[in-house]
Coordinates of C-alpha atoms in Angstrom, one line a residue:
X1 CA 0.0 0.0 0.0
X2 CA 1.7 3.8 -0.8
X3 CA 2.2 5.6 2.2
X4 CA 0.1 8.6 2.4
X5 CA 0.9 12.1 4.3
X6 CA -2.3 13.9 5.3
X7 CA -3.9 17.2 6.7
X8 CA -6.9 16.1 6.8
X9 CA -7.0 14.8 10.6
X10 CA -4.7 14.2 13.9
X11 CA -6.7 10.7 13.6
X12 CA -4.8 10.0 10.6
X13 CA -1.2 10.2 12.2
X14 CA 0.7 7.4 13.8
X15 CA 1.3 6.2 17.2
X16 CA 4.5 7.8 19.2
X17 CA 7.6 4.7 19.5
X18 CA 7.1 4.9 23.1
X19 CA 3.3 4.5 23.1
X20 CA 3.7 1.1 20.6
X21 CA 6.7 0.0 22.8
X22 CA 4.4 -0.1 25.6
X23 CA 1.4 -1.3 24.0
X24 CA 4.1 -4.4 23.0
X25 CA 5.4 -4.7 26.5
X26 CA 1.8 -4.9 27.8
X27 CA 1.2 -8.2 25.1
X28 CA 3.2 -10.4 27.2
X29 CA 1.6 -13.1 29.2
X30 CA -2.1 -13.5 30.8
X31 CA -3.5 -10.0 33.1
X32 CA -7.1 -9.8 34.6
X33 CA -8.9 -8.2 32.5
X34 CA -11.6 -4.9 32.9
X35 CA -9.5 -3.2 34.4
X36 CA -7.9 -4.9 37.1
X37 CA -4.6 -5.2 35.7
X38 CA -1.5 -3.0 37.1
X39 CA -1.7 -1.1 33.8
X40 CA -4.8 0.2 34.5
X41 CA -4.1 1.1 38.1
X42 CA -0.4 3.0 37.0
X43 CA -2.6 4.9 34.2
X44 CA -5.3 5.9 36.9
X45 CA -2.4 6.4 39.4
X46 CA -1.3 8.9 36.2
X47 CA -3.9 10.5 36.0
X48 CA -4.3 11.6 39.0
X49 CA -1.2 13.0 39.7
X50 CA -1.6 14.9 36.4
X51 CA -5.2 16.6 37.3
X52 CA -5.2 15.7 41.5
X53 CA -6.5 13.2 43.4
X54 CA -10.1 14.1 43.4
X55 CA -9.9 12.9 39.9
X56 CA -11.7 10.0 39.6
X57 CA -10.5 8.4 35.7
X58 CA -12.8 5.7 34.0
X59 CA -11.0 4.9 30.7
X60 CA -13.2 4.5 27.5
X61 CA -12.3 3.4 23.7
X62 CA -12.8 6.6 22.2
X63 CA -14.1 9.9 21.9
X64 CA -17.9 10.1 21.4
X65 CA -18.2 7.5 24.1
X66 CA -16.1 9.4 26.2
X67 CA -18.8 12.3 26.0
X68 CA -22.0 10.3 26.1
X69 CA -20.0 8.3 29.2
X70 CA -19.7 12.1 30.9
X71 CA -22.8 13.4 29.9
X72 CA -25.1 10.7 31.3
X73 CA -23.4 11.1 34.3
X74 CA -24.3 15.1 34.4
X75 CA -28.1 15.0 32.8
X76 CA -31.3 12.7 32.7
X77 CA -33.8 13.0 29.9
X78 CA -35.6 15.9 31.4
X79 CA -32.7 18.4 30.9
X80 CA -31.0 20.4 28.5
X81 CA -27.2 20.4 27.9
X82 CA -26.2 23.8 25.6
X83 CA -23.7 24.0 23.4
X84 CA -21.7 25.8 20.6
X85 CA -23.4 25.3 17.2
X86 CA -20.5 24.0 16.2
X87 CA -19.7 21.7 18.7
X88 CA -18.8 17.8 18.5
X89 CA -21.6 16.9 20.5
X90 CA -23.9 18.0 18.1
X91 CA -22.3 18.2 14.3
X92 CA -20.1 15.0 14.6
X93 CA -21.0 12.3 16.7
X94 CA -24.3 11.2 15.1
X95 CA -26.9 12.4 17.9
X96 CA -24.8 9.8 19.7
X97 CA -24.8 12.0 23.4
X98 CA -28.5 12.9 22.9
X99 CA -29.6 9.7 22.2
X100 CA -27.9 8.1 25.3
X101 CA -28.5 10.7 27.7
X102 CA -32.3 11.7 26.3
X103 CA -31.5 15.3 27.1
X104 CA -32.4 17.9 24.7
X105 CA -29.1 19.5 23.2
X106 CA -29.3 23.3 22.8
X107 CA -26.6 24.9 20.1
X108 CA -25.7 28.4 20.7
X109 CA -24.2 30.2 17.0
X110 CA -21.0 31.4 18.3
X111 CA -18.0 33.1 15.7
X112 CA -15.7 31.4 17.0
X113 CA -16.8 28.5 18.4
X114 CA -16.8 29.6 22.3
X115 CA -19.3 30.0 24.2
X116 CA -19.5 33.0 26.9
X117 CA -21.3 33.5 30.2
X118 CA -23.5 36.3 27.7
X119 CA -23.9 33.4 25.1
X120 CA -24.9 31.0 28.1
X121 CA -27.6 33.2 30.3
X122 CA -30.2 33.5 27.7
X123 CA -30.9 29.5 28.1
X124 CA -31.1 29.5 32.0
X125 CA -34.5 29.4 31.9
X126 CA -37.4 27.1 33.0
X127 CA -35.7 25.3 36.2
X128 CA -38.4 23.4 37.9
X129 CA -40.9 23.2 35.1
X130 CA -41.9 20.3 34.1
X131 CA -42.8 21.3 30.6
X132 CA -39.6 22.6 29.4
X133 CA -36.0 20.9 29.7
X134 CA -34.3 22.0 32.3
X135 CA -30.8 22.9 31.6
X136 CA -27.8 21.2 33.7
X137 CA -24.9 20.7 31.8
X138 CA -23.0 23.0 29.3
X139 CA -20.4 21.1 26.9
X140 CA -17.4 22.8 25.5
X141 CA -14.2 21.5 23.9
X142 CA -10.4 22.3 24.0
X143 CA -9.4 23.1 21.1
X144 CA -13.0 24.2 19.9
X145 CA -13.6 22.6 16.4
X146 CA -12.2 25.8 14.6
X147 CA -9.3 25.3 16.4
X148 CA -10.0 28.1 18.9
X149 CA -8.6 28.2 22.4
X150 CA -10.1 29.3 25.7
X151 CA -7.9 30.6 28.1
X152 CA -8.2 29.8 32.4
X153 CA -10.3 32.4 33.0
X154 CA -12.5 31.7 30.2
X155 CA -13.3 28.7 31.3
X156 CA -13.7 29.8 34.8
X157 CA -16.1 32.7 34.5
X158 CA -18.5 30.1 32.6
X159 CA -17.6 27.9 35.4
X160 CA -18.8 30.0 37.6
X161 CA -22.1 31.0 36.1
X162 CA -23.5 27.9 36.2
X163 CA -22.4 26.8 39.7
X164 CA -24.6 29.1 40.7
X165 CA -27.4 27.4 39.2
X166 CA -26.4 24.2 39.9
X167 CA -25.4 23.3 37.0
X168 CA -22.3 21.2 35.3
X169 CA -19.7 21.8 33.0
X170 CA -18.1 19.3 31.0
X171 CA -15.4 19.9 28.5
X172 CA -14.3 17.6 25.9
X173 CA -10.2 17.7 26.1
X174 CA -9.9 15.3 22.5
X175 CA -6.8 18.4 21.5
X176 CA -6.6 19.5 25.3
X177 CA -2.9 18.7 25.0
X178 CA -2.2 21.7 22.2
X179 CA -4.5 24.6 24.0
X180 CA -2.2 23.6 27.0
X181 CA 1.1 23.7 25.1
X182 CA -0.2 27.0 23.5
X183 CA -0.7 28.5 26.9
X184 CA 1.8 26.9 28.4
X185 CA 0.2 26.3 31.1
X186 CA -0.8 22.3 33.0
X187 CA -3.6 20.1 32.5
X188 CA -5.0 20.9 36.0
X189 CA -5.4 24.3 35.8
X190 CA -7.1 24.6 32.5
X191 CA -9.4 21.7 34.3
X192 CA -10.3 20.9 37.7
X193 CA -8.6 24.2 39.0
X194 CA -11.2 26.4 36.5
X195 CA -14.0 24.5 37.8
X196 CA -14.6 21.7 35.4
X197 CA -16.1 19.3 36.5
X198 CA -16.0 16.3 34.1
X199 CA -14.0 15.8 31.5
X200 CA -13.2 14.0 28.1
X201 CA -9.8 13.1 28.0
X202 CA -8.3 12.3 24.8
X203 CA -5.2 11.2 23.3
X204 CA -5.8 9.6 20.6
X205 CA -4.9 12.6 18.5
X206 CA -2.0 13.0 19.8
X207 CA 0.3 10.5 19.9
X208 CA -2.2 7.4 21.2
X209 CA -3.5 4.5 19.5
X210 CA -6.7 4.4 20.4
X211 CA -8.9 5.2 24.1
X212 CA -9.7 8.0 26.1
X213 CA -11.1 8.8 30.1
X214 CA -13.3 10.3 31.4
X215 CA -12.3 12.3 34.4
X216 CA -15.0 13.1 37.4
X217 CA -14.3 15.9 39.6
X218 CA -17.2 15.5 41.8
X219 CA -18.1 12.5 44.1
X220 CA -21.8 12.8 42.8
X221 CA -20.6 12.3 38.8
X222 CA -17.9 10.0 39.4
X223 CA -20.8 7.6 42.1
X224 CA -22.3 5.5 38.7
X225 CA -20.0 6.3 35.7
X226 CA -18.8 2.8 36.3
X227 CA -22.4 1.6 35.5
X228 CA -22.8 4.6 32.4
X229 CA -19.5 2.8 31.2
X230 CA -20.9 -0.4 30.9
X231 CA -24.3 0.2 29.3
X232 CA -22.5 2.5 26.5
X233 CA -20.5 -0.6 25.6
X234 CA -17.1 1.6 26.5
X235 CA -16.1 -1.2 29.1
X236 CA -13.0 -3.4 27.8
X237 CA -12.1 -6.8 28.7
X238 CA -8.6 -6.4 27.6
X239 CA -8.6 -2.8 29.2
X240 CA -4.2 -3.3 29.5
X241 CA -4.1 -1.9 26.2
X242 CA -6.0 0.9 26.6
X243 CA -4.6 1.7 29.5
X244 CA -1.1 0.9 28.7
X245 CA -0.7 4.0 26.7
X246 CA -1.3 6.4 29.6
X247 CA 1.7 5.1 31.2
X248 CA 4.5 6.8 29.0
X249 CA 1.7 9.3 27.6
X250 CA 1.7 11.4 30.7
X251 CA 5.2 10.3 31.6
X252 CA 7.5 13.5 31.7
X253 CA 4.6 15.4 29.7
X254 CA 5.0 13.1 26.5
X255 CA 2.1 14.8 25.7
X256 CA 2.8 18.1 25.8
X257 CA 6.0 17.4 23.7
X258 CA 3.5 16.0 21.3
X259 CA 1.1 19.0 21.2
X260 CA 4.4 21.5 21.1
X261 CA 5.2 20.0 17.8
X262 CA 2.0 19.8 16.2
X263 CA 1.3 23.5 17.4
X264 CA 4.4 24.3 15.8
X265 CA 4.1 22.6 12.4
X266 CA 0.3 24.9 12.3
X267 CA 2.4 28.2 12.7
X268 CA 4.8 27.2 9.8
X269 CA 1.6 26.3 8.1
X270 CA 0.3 29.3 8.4
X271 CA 3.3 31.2 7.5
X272 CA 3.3 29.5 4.3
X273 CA -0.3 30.0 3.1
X274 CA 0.4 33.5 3.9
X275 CA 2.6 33.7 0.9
X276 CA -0.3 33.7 -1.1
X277 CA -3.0 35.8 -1.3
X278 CA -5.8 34.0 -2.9
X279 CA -5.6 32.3 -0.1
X280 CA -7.4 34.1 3.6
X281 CA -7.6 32.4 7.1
X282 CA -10.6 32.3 8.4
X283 CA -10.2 31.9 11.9
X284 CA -7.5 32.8 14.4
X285 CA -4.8 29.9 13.9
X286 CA -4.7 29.1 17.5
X287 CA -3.8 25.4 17.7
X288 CA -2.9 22.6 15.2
X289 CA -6.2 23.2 13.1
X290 CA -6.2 25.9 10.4
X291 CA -9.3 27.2 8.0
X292 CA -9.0 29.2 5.6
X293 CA -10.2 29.5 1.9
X294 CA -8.6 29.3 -1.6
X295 CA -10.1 29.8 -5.2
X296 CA -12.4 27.1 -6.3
X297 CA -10.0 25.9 -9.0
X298 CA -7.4 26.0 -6.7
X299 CA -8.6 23.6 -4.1
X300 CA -10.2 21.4 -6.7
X301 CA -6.6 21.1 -8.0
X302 CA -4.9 20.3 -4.4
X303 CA -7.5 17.7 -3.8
X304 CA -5.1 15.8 -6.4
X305 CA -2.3 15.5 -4.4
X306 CA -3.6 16.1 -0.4
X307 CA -6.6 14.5 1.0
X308 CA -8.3 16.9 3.6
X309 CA -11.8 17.6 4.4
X310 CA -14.0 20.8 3.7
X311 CA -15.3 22.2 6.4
X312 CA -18.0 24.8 4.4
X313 CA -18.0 23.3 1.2
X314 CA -19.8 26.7 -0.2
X315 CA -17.3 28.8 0.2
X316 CA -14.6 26.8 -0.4
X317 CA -13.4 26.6 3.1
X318 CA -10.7 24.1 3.9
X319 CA -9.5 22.8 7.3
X320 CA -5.9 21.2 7.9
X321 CA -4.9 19.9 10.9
X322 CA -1.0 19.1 12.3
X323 CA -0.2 16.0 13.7
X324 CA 2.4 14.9 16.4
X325 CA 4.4 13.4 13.4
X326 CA 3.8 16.2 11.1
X327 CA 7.3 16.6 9.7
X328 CA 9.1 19.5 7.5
X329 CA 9.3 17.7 4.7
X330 CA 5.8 17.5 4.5
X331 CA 4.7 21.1 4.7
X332 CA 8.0 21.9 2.2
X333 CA 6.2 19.6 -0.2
X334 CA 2.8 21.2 0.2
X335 CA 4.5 24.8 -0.3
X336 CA 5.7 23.6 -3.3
X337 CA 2.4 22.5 -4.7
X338 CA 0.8 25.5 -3.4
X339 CA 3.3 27.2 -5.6
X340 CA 2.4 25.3 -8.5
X341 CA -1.5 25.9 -8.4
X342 CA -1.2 29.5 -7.2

């Protein structure tokens, strides 16, 4: 089979040496298996020295379960969980989170994919009335999918608005990694420290083979995700191999090395389509994801030689994404054919 270098996705990249090495070491013999395997208890043990020990991590196989996992453990059927309008939850993931939890998902049109306490308020309504969804859960995602970061405090004044109504926020952390290699800042304080309180931890993206956690803050969320786990079919019986990659993942920030080089493969990117000015950015480049639009004959002509995804097929918009194992030689090569179509 040719080998093929893409933009279209971090879920097209490879897994990091040290992640396969361990995924081979953990093939040897016989282990227990859902999770009761010393893999499983170093990754946990990981974890929560990463985000503190009120984390309470329940390792999943992947990304939409990892949010329908947190989000059953936040609403029931009755309530409403809000949302940007272009969020996961509600674009990508096949009414997937709805559908499990029964809750009515409410998407807020944003410009930049973040949601704001002002973009928030207007839907804390009807608490208490049983003929309306009551809202109790607000989902947001680091990187947002146009590759938008929000900062500590961002995070923490919407935090803060719904505490006082009771209310939950979960953040889906699939590109975590690259907002907190942006802002150089940890894991914990863009978290549990700005008042999350559950979250989707991925790594697949970056670096991992496959498998994510979710990661409770709150005694009350973490009390049956065990049992939201297991009826989502996101329970594995070999569970060592899931949890054998969180073991060098987290080790000496693996992961932030990771996200540093993807982040900085996006700014060369960017650099180099600003060379050209049929071509315009669309939205801030703040992580490894960049949009941005190109002539019509021009992106019919690069669909020749790069596969990558449209994200508003109108207008011609384009999204490329950086992987961990994004090299030089690969955005040299697609400068060149930019050069050649424009």
């Amino acid at each position: 089979m040719t080998a093929m270098r893409s933009f279209a996705s971090d879920n097209n990249s490879g897994v990091h040496p040290t992640v396969m090495n361990a995924l081979i070491e953990a093939n040897r013999d016989h282990a227990p298996g859902y999770g009761d395997d010393p893999w499983t208890e170093a990754a946990v043990r990981g974890l929560k020295e990463v985000f503190g020990e009120s984390a309470e991590p329940f390792i999943v196989f992947n990304g939409t379960g990892a949010n329908s996992v947190a989000l059953q453990a936040v609403a029931r059927s009755f309530n409403s969980i809000i949302c940007a309008q272009t969020a996961h939850i509600y674009v990508d993931e096949c009414g997937a989170p709805a559908r499990m939890t029964g809750a009515t998902v409410i998407a807020v049109p944003t410009s930049d994919g973040k949601l704001t306490p002002d973009l928030i308020r207007p839907h804390l309504k009807h608490f208490g009335v049983c003929h309306h969804a009551s809202p109790k859960a607000v989902y947001i995602s680091q990187a947002t999918e146009l590759g938008t970061a929000y900062t500590i405090d961002e995070v923490k004044a919407i935090a803060d608005l719904l505490h006082q109504y009771g209310m939950y926020l979960h953040m889906d952390g699939a590109r975590l990694a690259n907002v907190c290699a942006r802002l150089d800042c940890s894991m914990r304080q863009m978290t549990v420290d700005a008042g999350v309180d559950v979250l989707s931890f991925g790594g697949t993206k970056n670096g991992m083979m496959a498998g994510e956690a979710v990661v409770a803050f709150r005694p009350e969320i973490a009390e049956h995700l065990a049992y939201f786990r297991k009826q989502s079919a996101q329970l594995a019986s070999k569970m060592r191999y899931l949890s054998a990659q969180f073991v060098p993942y987290l080790h000496n920030e693996l992961w932030r090395q990771n996200a540093l080089h993807a982040n900085r493969m996006a700014a060369k990117l960017v650099a180099i389509l600003q060379q050209f000015p049929q071509v315009r950015l669309t939205q801030k480049p703040e992580t490894n994801q960049l949009f941005f639009t190109m002539p019509p004959e021009a992106a019919r002509k690069l669909e020749e030689k790069y596969f990558f995804y449209y994200w508003n097929e109108a207008a011609y918009e384009i999204r490329f994404v950086t992987s961990w194992d994004t090299t030089d030689e690969d955005l040299d090569g697609l400068e060149v054919t930019l050069k050649e179509i424009l």
